[in-house]
Amino acid sequence: MRKGLATLSAFLVSVLAVGQNMRHEADSFIAGMPENLQYRQECAVREAISGNLSLLESVRNSRNTAPTLPEGVSTIDIEGKYRLYRPVTCGEDPIPVLVYLHGGGWCFGSINSCAAFCASLALYADVAVLAVDYPLAPEHPYPEALDSCLDALDFIHANAERYKLDTAAVSVGGDSAGGNLAIATALKLIDAPCRISLKSLVLFYPVLRAWNDKSPLWEKYAVGYALDGGIMEAFNQAYVGAYDPKTPLISPLCADAGSLAKLPPTLIINAERDILCSQGEDMSRCLEKAGASVRREVFDGAVHLFITVSGQPTAFNRAVELTGEFLKTN
């Protein structure tokens, strides 16, 4: 009995320490962000919507730097659209693959943005990761990015033997706007099935309503927490274009229960101090009510961006661990 209590106590202390680390790192991350960065990026997106792309191109270029990847991972750039990560020790047998969609509000980001996460996950979980360089808004609004995600599944089917990918173990994931595209891809397959069936979904702080939902957490964290409300509204406008933002493939929380029930097992990871956190909670509740399999984790004290921007290593590493465990068991 005492041994069990001691083990539980040690576990609780460990959990508390992780949460404290996440909060401390997030505070340092926020303090280190350049002044008015989010506002300047918002202005760049709004200028691009009006037809002037110069500022947005500058933002894109500043964020498109290739990181140094860990040893033990091989990478192949394919057709100017994909980058495939594989652990070098995986041998010749087909292995599971995660199609990964980077964040950036559909307006910036690239396969370089998510490279550190993709490489780390490939190493940790012994999976292949196919990062997709989808077309960006506002030049390419909905549904162009979504269409390219579906194309990636066709690519896997057509090239599974060449790249030793297990077509019976294909998952889709992404962060922020990429998380939106991941779940939208799964919803799209319900009505337009391809030759690939999805095994699971992994969503990091996903956009699930493409408008200011005025949730208490949106209001609380709208300024100064790594994703300001103003830039998120600009992202939404750039991506949605002429469509109704309540279109389920744009705002998955608008999908009906019947569609949600058909989604594969889903992992949602939210940052606690994030305008999108309530959306993850609402989606988790809707999936549970629909009878779908869902697991949701909230990273205490964390803020947006921990997948694609360095500075929150505890949240990043925990995300890799949780994803790897989820992919192995779902």
Coordinates of C-alpha atoms in Angstrom, one line a residue:
M1 CA 0.0 0.0 0.0
R2 CA 2.8 2.4 1.0
K3 CA 4.7 1.6 -2.2
G4 CA 1.6 2.3 -4.3
L5 CA 1.1 5.7 -2.5
A6 CA 4.8 6.5 -3.0
T7 CA 4.6 5.7 -6.7
L8 CA 1.4 7.8 -7.1
S9 CA 3.0 10.7 -5.2
A10 CA 6.1 10.6 -7.4
F11 CA 3.9 10.6 -10.5
L12 CA 2.0 13.6 -9.3
V13 CA 5.2 15.5 -8.5
S14 CA 6.5 14.6 -12.0
V15 CA 3.3 15.9 -13.7
L16 CA 3.4 19.1 -11.6
A17 CA 7.1 19.6 -12.6
V18 CA 6.3 19.2 -16.3
G19 CA 3.4 21.7 -16.0
Q20 CA 5.7 24.2 -14.3
N21 CA 8.4 23.8 -16.9
M22 CA 5.9 24.3 -19.7
R23 CA 4.6 27.5 -18.1
H24 CA 8.1 28.8 -17.4
E25 CA 9.3 28.1 -20.9
A26 CA 6.1 29.7 -22.4
D27 CA 6.6 32.8 -20.3
S28 CA 10.2 33.1 -21.6
F29 CA 9.1 32.4 -25.2
I30 CA 6.5 35.2 -25.0
A31 CA 9.0 37.6 -23.5
G32 CA 11.4 36.9 -26.3
M33 CA 9.0 37.6 -29.1
P34 CA 9.8 40.7 -31.1
E35 CA 7.6 43.7 -30.2
N36 CA 4.5 44.0 -32.3
L37 CA 5.5 40.9 -34.4
Q38 CA 1.9 39.5 -34.5
Y39 CA 0.5 42.9 -35.5
R40 CA 3.0 43.3 -38.3
Q41 CA 2.3 39.8 -39.6
E42 CA -1.4 40.5 -39.4
C43 CA -0.9 43.7 -41.5
A44 CA 1.1 41.6 -44.0
V45 CA -1.8 39.1 -44.4
R46 CA -4.3 41.9 -44.8
E47 CA -2.2 43.7 -47.4
A48 CA -1.9 40.4 -49.3
I49 CA -5.7 40.0 -49.2
S50 CA -5.9 43.4 -50.8
G51 CA -3.5 42.3 -53.5
N52 CA -0.1 43.5 -52.2
L53 CA 2.0 40.3 -51.5
S54 CA 5.4 41.9 -50.8
L55 CA 5.1 42.0 -47.0
L56 CA 3.7 38.5 -46.8
E57 CA 6.4 37.2 -48.9
S58 CA 8.9 38.7 -46.6
V59 CA 7.3 37.0 -43.6
R60 CA 7.3 33.7 -45.5
N61 CA 10.9 34.0 -46.3
S62 CA 11.9 34.8 -42.8
R63 CA 10.2 31.7 -41.5
N64 CA 11.4 29.3 -44.2
T65 CA 14.8 28.2 -42.9
A66 CA 15.8 24.6 -42.8
P67 CA 16.7 23.4 -39.3
T68 CA 19.5 21.0 -38.3
L69 CA 18.0 17.5 -38.1
P70 CA 19.0 14.8 -35.6
E71 CA 21.1 11.9 -36.7
G72 CA 19.3 8.7 -37.5
V73 CA 16.7 10.2 -39.9
S74 CA 16.8 10.1 -43.7
T75 CA 15.0 12.7 -45.7
I76 CA 13.9 12.7 -49.4
D77 CA 12.4 15.8 -51.1
I78 CA 9.9 14.7 -53.7
E79 CA 8.4 16.6 -56.6
G80 CA 8.8 20.0 -54.8
K81 CA 5.7 19.1 -52.8
Y82 CA 6.7 16.5 -50.2
R83 CA 9.5 15.6 -47.8
L84 CA 9.6 12.1 -46.5
Y85 CA 11.3 11.3 -43.2
R86 CA 12.3 7.8 -42.2
P87 CA 14.4 6.4 -39.4
V88 CA 17.5 4.9 -41.0
T89 CA 17.2 1.7 -38.8
C90 CA 13.7 0.8 -40.0
G91 CA 14.9 -1.8 -42.6
E92 CA 13.1 -2.8 -45.7
D93 CA 9.6 -3.6 -44.4
P94 CA 6.8 -1.2 -45.0
I95 CA 6.2 1.1 -42.0
P96 CA 3.3 3.3 -40.8
V97 CA 3.2 6.8 -42.2
L98 CA 1.9 10.1 -40.8
V99 CA 1.0 12.7 -43.4
Y100 CA 1.9 16.0 -41.6
L101 CA 0.5 19.4 -42.4
H102 CA 2.3 22.5 -41.0
G103 CA 0.7 25.5 -39.4
G104 CA 1.0 29.1 -40.3
G105 CA -2.6 30.2 -40.6
W106 CA -2.8 28.7 -44.2
C107 CA -0.8 31.9 -45.2
F108 CA 2.8 31.0 -44.3
G109 CA 4.9 28.1 -43.1
S110 CA 6.5 25.3 -45.2
I111 CA 7.8 21.8 -44.8
N112 CA 10.8 23.4 -43.2
S113 CA 8.5 24.8 -40.4
C114 CA 7.6 21.4 -39.1
A115 CA 10.9 19.6 -39.9
A116 CA 12.1 19.3 -36.3
F117 CA 8.9 17.7 -35.2
C118 CA 8.7 15.4 -38.2
A119 CA 12.2 14.2 -37.8
S120 CA 11.9 13.7 -34.0
L121 CA 8.6 11.8 -34.4
A122 CA 10.1 9.5 -37.1
L123 CA 13.0 8.7 -34.7
Y124 CA 10.8 8.2 -31.6
A125 CA 8.0 6.2 -33.1
D126 CA 9.8 4.3 -35.9
V127 CA 7.3 5.8 -38.4
A128 CA 7.6 7.5 -41.7
V129 CA 6.4 11.1 -41.9
L130 CA 5.4 12.7 -45.1
A131 CA 5.3 16.5 -44.8
V132 CA 3.2 18.3 -47.4
D133 CA 4.1 21.7 -48.9
Y134 CA 0.5 22.8 -49.6
P135 CA -0.4 26.0 -51.5
L136 CA -0.8 29.1 -49.3
A137 CA -3.6 31.7 -49.0
P138 CA -4.7 34.3 -49.9
E139 CA -3.4 33.4 -53.4
H140 CA -4.7 29.9 -53.0
P141 CA -7.8 30.0 -50.7
Y142 CA -10.0 27.1 -49.7
P143 CA -10.2 24.4 -51.1
E144 CA -6.8 24.4 -52.7
A145 CA -4.8 23.4 -49.6
L146 CA -7.3 20.7 -48.7
D147 CA -7.1 19.3 -52.2
S148 CA -3.3 19.0 -52.0
C149 CA -3.7 17.1 -48.7
L150 CA -6.0 14.6 -50.5
D151 CA -3.4 14.4 -53.3
A152 CA -0.8 13.3 -50.7
L153 CA -2.9 10.3 -49.9
D154 CA -3.1 9.3 -53.5
F155 CA 0.7 9.8 -53.7
I156 CA 1.2 7.4 -50.8
H157 CA -1.1 4.8 -52.5
A158 CA 0.8 5.1 -55.8
N159 CA 4.3 5.1 -54.2
A160 CA 3.9 2.8 -51.2
E161 CA 6.1 0.1 -52.6
R162 CA 8.8 2.5 -53.7
Y163 CA 9.1 4.2 -50.3
K164 CA 8.2 1.2 -48.2
L165 CA 5.0 2.7 -46.7
D166 CA 2.3 0.7 -45.0
T167 CA -1.0 1.7 -46.7
A168 CA -3.0 0.0 -43.9
A169 CA -1.4 2.3 -41.3
V170 CA -1.8 5.9 -42.7
S171 CA -2.6 8.7 -40.3
V172 CA -2.9 12.5 -40.8
G173 CA -1.8 15.2 -38.4
G174 CA -1.0 18.9 -38.3
D175 CA -0.7 21.9 -36.1
S176 CA -3.0 25.0 -36.0
A177 CA -4.2 25.5 -39.6
G178 CA -2.5 22.2 -40.4
G179 CA -4.6 20.6 -37.8
N180 CA -7.6 22.1 -39.4
L181 CA -6.5 20.6 -42.8
A182 CA -5.9 17.2 -41.2
I183 CA -9.4 16.8 -39.7
A184 CA -10.9 18.4 -42.9
T185 CA -9.1 15.7 -44.9
A186 CA -10.7 13.0 -42.8
L187 CA -14.2 14.6 -43.2
K188 CA -13.7 14.9 -47.0
L189 CA -12.9 11.2 -47.3
I190 CA -16.3 10.4 -45.9
D191 CA -18.0 11.7 -49.0
A192 CA -15.1 11.4 -51.5
P193 CA -13.2 8.2 -50.4
C194 CA -9.9 7.5 -51.9
R195 CA -7.9 4.2 -51.9
I196 CA -6.4 5.1 -48.5
S197 CA -8.3 4.7 -45.2
L198 CA -7.1 6.7 -42.3
K199 CA -5.9 4.9 -39.1
S200 CA -5.9 8.0 -36.9
L201 CA -5.7 11.8 -36.5
V202 CA -3.3 13.9 -34.6
L203 CA -4.3 17.6 -34.0
F204 CA -2.2 20.2 -32.3
Y205 CA -4.1 23.3 -31.2
P206 CA -6.2 23.0 -34.4
V207 CA -8.4 25.7 -35.9
L208 CA -11.9 24.3 -35.7
R209 CA -14.0 27.4 -36.2
A210 CA -12.8 29.8 -38.9
W211 CA -14.0 32.9 -37.1
N212 CA -13.7 34.7 -33.8
D213 CA -15.8 32.5 -31.6
K214 CA -15.7 34.9 -28.7
S215 CA -15.1 32.1 -26.2
P216 CA -13.8 33.2 -22.8
L217 CA -10.3 31.8 -23.7
W218 CA -10.3 33.7 -27.0
E219 CA -11.1 36.9 -25.1
K220 CA -8.6 36.2 -22.3
Y221 CA -5.6 35.3 -24.6
A222 CA -6.4 37.5 -27.6
V223 CA -3.2 39.6 -27.2
G224 CA 0.3 38.6 -26.1
Y225 CA 0.1 34.8 -26.0
A226 CA 1.8 33.8 -29.3
L227 CA -1.4 33.8 -31.4
D228 CA -3.3 37.1 -31.3
G229 CA -7.0 37.3 -32.2
G230 CA -6.3 39.9 -34.8
I231 CA -3.9 37.8 -36.9
M232 CA -6.2 34.7 -36.5
E233 CA -9.1 36.7 -38.0
A234 CA -6.9 37.8 -40.8
F235 CA -5.8 34.2 -41.5
N236 CA -9.4 33.1 -41.5
Q237 CA -10.4 35.8 -44.0
A238 CA -7.5 34.9 -46.3
Y239 CA -8.3 31.2 -46.3
V240 CA -12.1 31.2 -46.4
G241 CA -12.3 33.6 -49.3
A242 CA -15.7 33.7 -50.9
Y243 CA -17.0 30.6 -49.0
D244 CA -19.2 30.4 -45.9
P245 CA -16.9 30.0 -42.9
K246 CA -19.4 27.6 -41.4
T247 CA -18.7 25.1 -44.2
P248 CA -17.8 21.9 -42.3
L249 CA -14.6 21.4 -44.3
I250 CA -13.5 24.9 -43.3
S251 CA -14.8 24.8 -39.8
P252 CA -15.0 21.1 -38.7
L253 CA -17.0 22.0 -35.6
C254 CA -19.9 22.7 -38.0
A255 CA -19.8 19.0 -39.1
D256 CA -22.9 17.0 -38.2
A257 CA -22.7 14.2 -35.6
G258 CA -23.1 11.5 -38.2
S259 CA -19.9 12.7 -40.0
L260 CA -17.9 13.1 -36.7
A261 CA -18.9 9.5 -35.8
K262 CA -17.1 8.2 -38.8
L263 CA -13.8 9.9 -38.0
P264 CA -10.8 7.6 -37.0
P265 CA -9.4 7.7 -33.4
T266 CA -8.3 11.3 -32.8
L267 CA -5.7 12.9 -30.5
I268 CA -6.2 16.6 -29.7
I269 CA -3.4 18.4 -27.9
N270 CA -4.1 22.0 -26.9
A271 CA -2.0 24.7 -25.3
E272 CA -3.7 26.0 -22.2
R273 CA -3.1 29.7 -22.9
D274 CA -4.3 29.8 -26.4
I275 CA -7.3 31.4 -28.1
L276 CA -8.0 28.1 -29.8
C277 CA -8.1 26.0 -26.6
S278 CA -11.9 26.1 -26.2
Q279 CA -12.3 24.9 -29.8
G280 CA -10.3 21.8 -29.0
E281 CA -12.5 21.2 -25.9
D282 CA -15.7 21.6 -27.9
M283 CA -14.5 19.2 -30.6
S284 CA -13.5 16.6 -28.0
R285 CA -17.0 16.9 -26.5
C286 CA -18.7 16.6 -29.9
L287 CA -16.6 13.6 -30.9
E288 CA -17.4 11.8 -27.6
K289 CA -21.1 12.6 -28.0
A290 CA -21.0 11.3 -31.6
G291 CA -19.4 8.0 -30.4
A292 CA -16.0 8.6 -31.9
S293 CA -12.8 7.7 -30.2
V294 CA -11.0 10.8 -28.9
R295 CA -8.2 11.7 -26.5
R296 CA -7.5 15.3 -25.5
E297 CA -4.5 16.6 -23.6
V298 CA -4.1 20.2 -22.5
F299 CA -0.5 21.4 -21.9
D300 CA -0.5 23.5 -18.7
G301 CA 0.8 27.0 -19.2
A302 CA 1.9 26.4 -22.8
V303 CA 1.1 28.8 -25.6
H304 CA 0.6 28.4 -29.4
L305 CA 3.5 27.5 -31.7
F306 CA 5.4 24.9 -29.7
I307 CA 5.4 22.5 -32.6
T308 CA 6.9 24.8 -35.3
V309 CA 8.8 27.5 -33.4
S310 CA 11.6 26.6 -30.9
G311 CA 11.4 27.9 -27.3
Q312 CA 9.0 25.5 -25.6
P313 CA 11.1 22.3 -25.5
T314 CA 9.1 20.5 -22.7
A315 CA 5.8 20.9 -24.7
F316 CA 7.6 19.9 -27.9
N317 CA 9.1 16.8 -26.4
R318 CA 5.9 15.8 -24.7
A319 CA 4.0 16.2 -28.0
V320 CA 6.4 13.9 -29.7
E321 CA 6.0 11.3 -26.9
L322 CA 2.2 11.4 -26.9
T323 CA 2.0 11.3 -30.6
G324 CA 4.4 8.3 -30.8
E325 CA 2.4 6.4 -28.2
F326 CA -0.9 7.2 -29.8
L327 CA 0.2 6.1 -33.3
K328 CA 1.4 2.8 -31.9
T329 CA -1.8 2.0 -30.1
N330 CA -4.4 3.4 -32.6

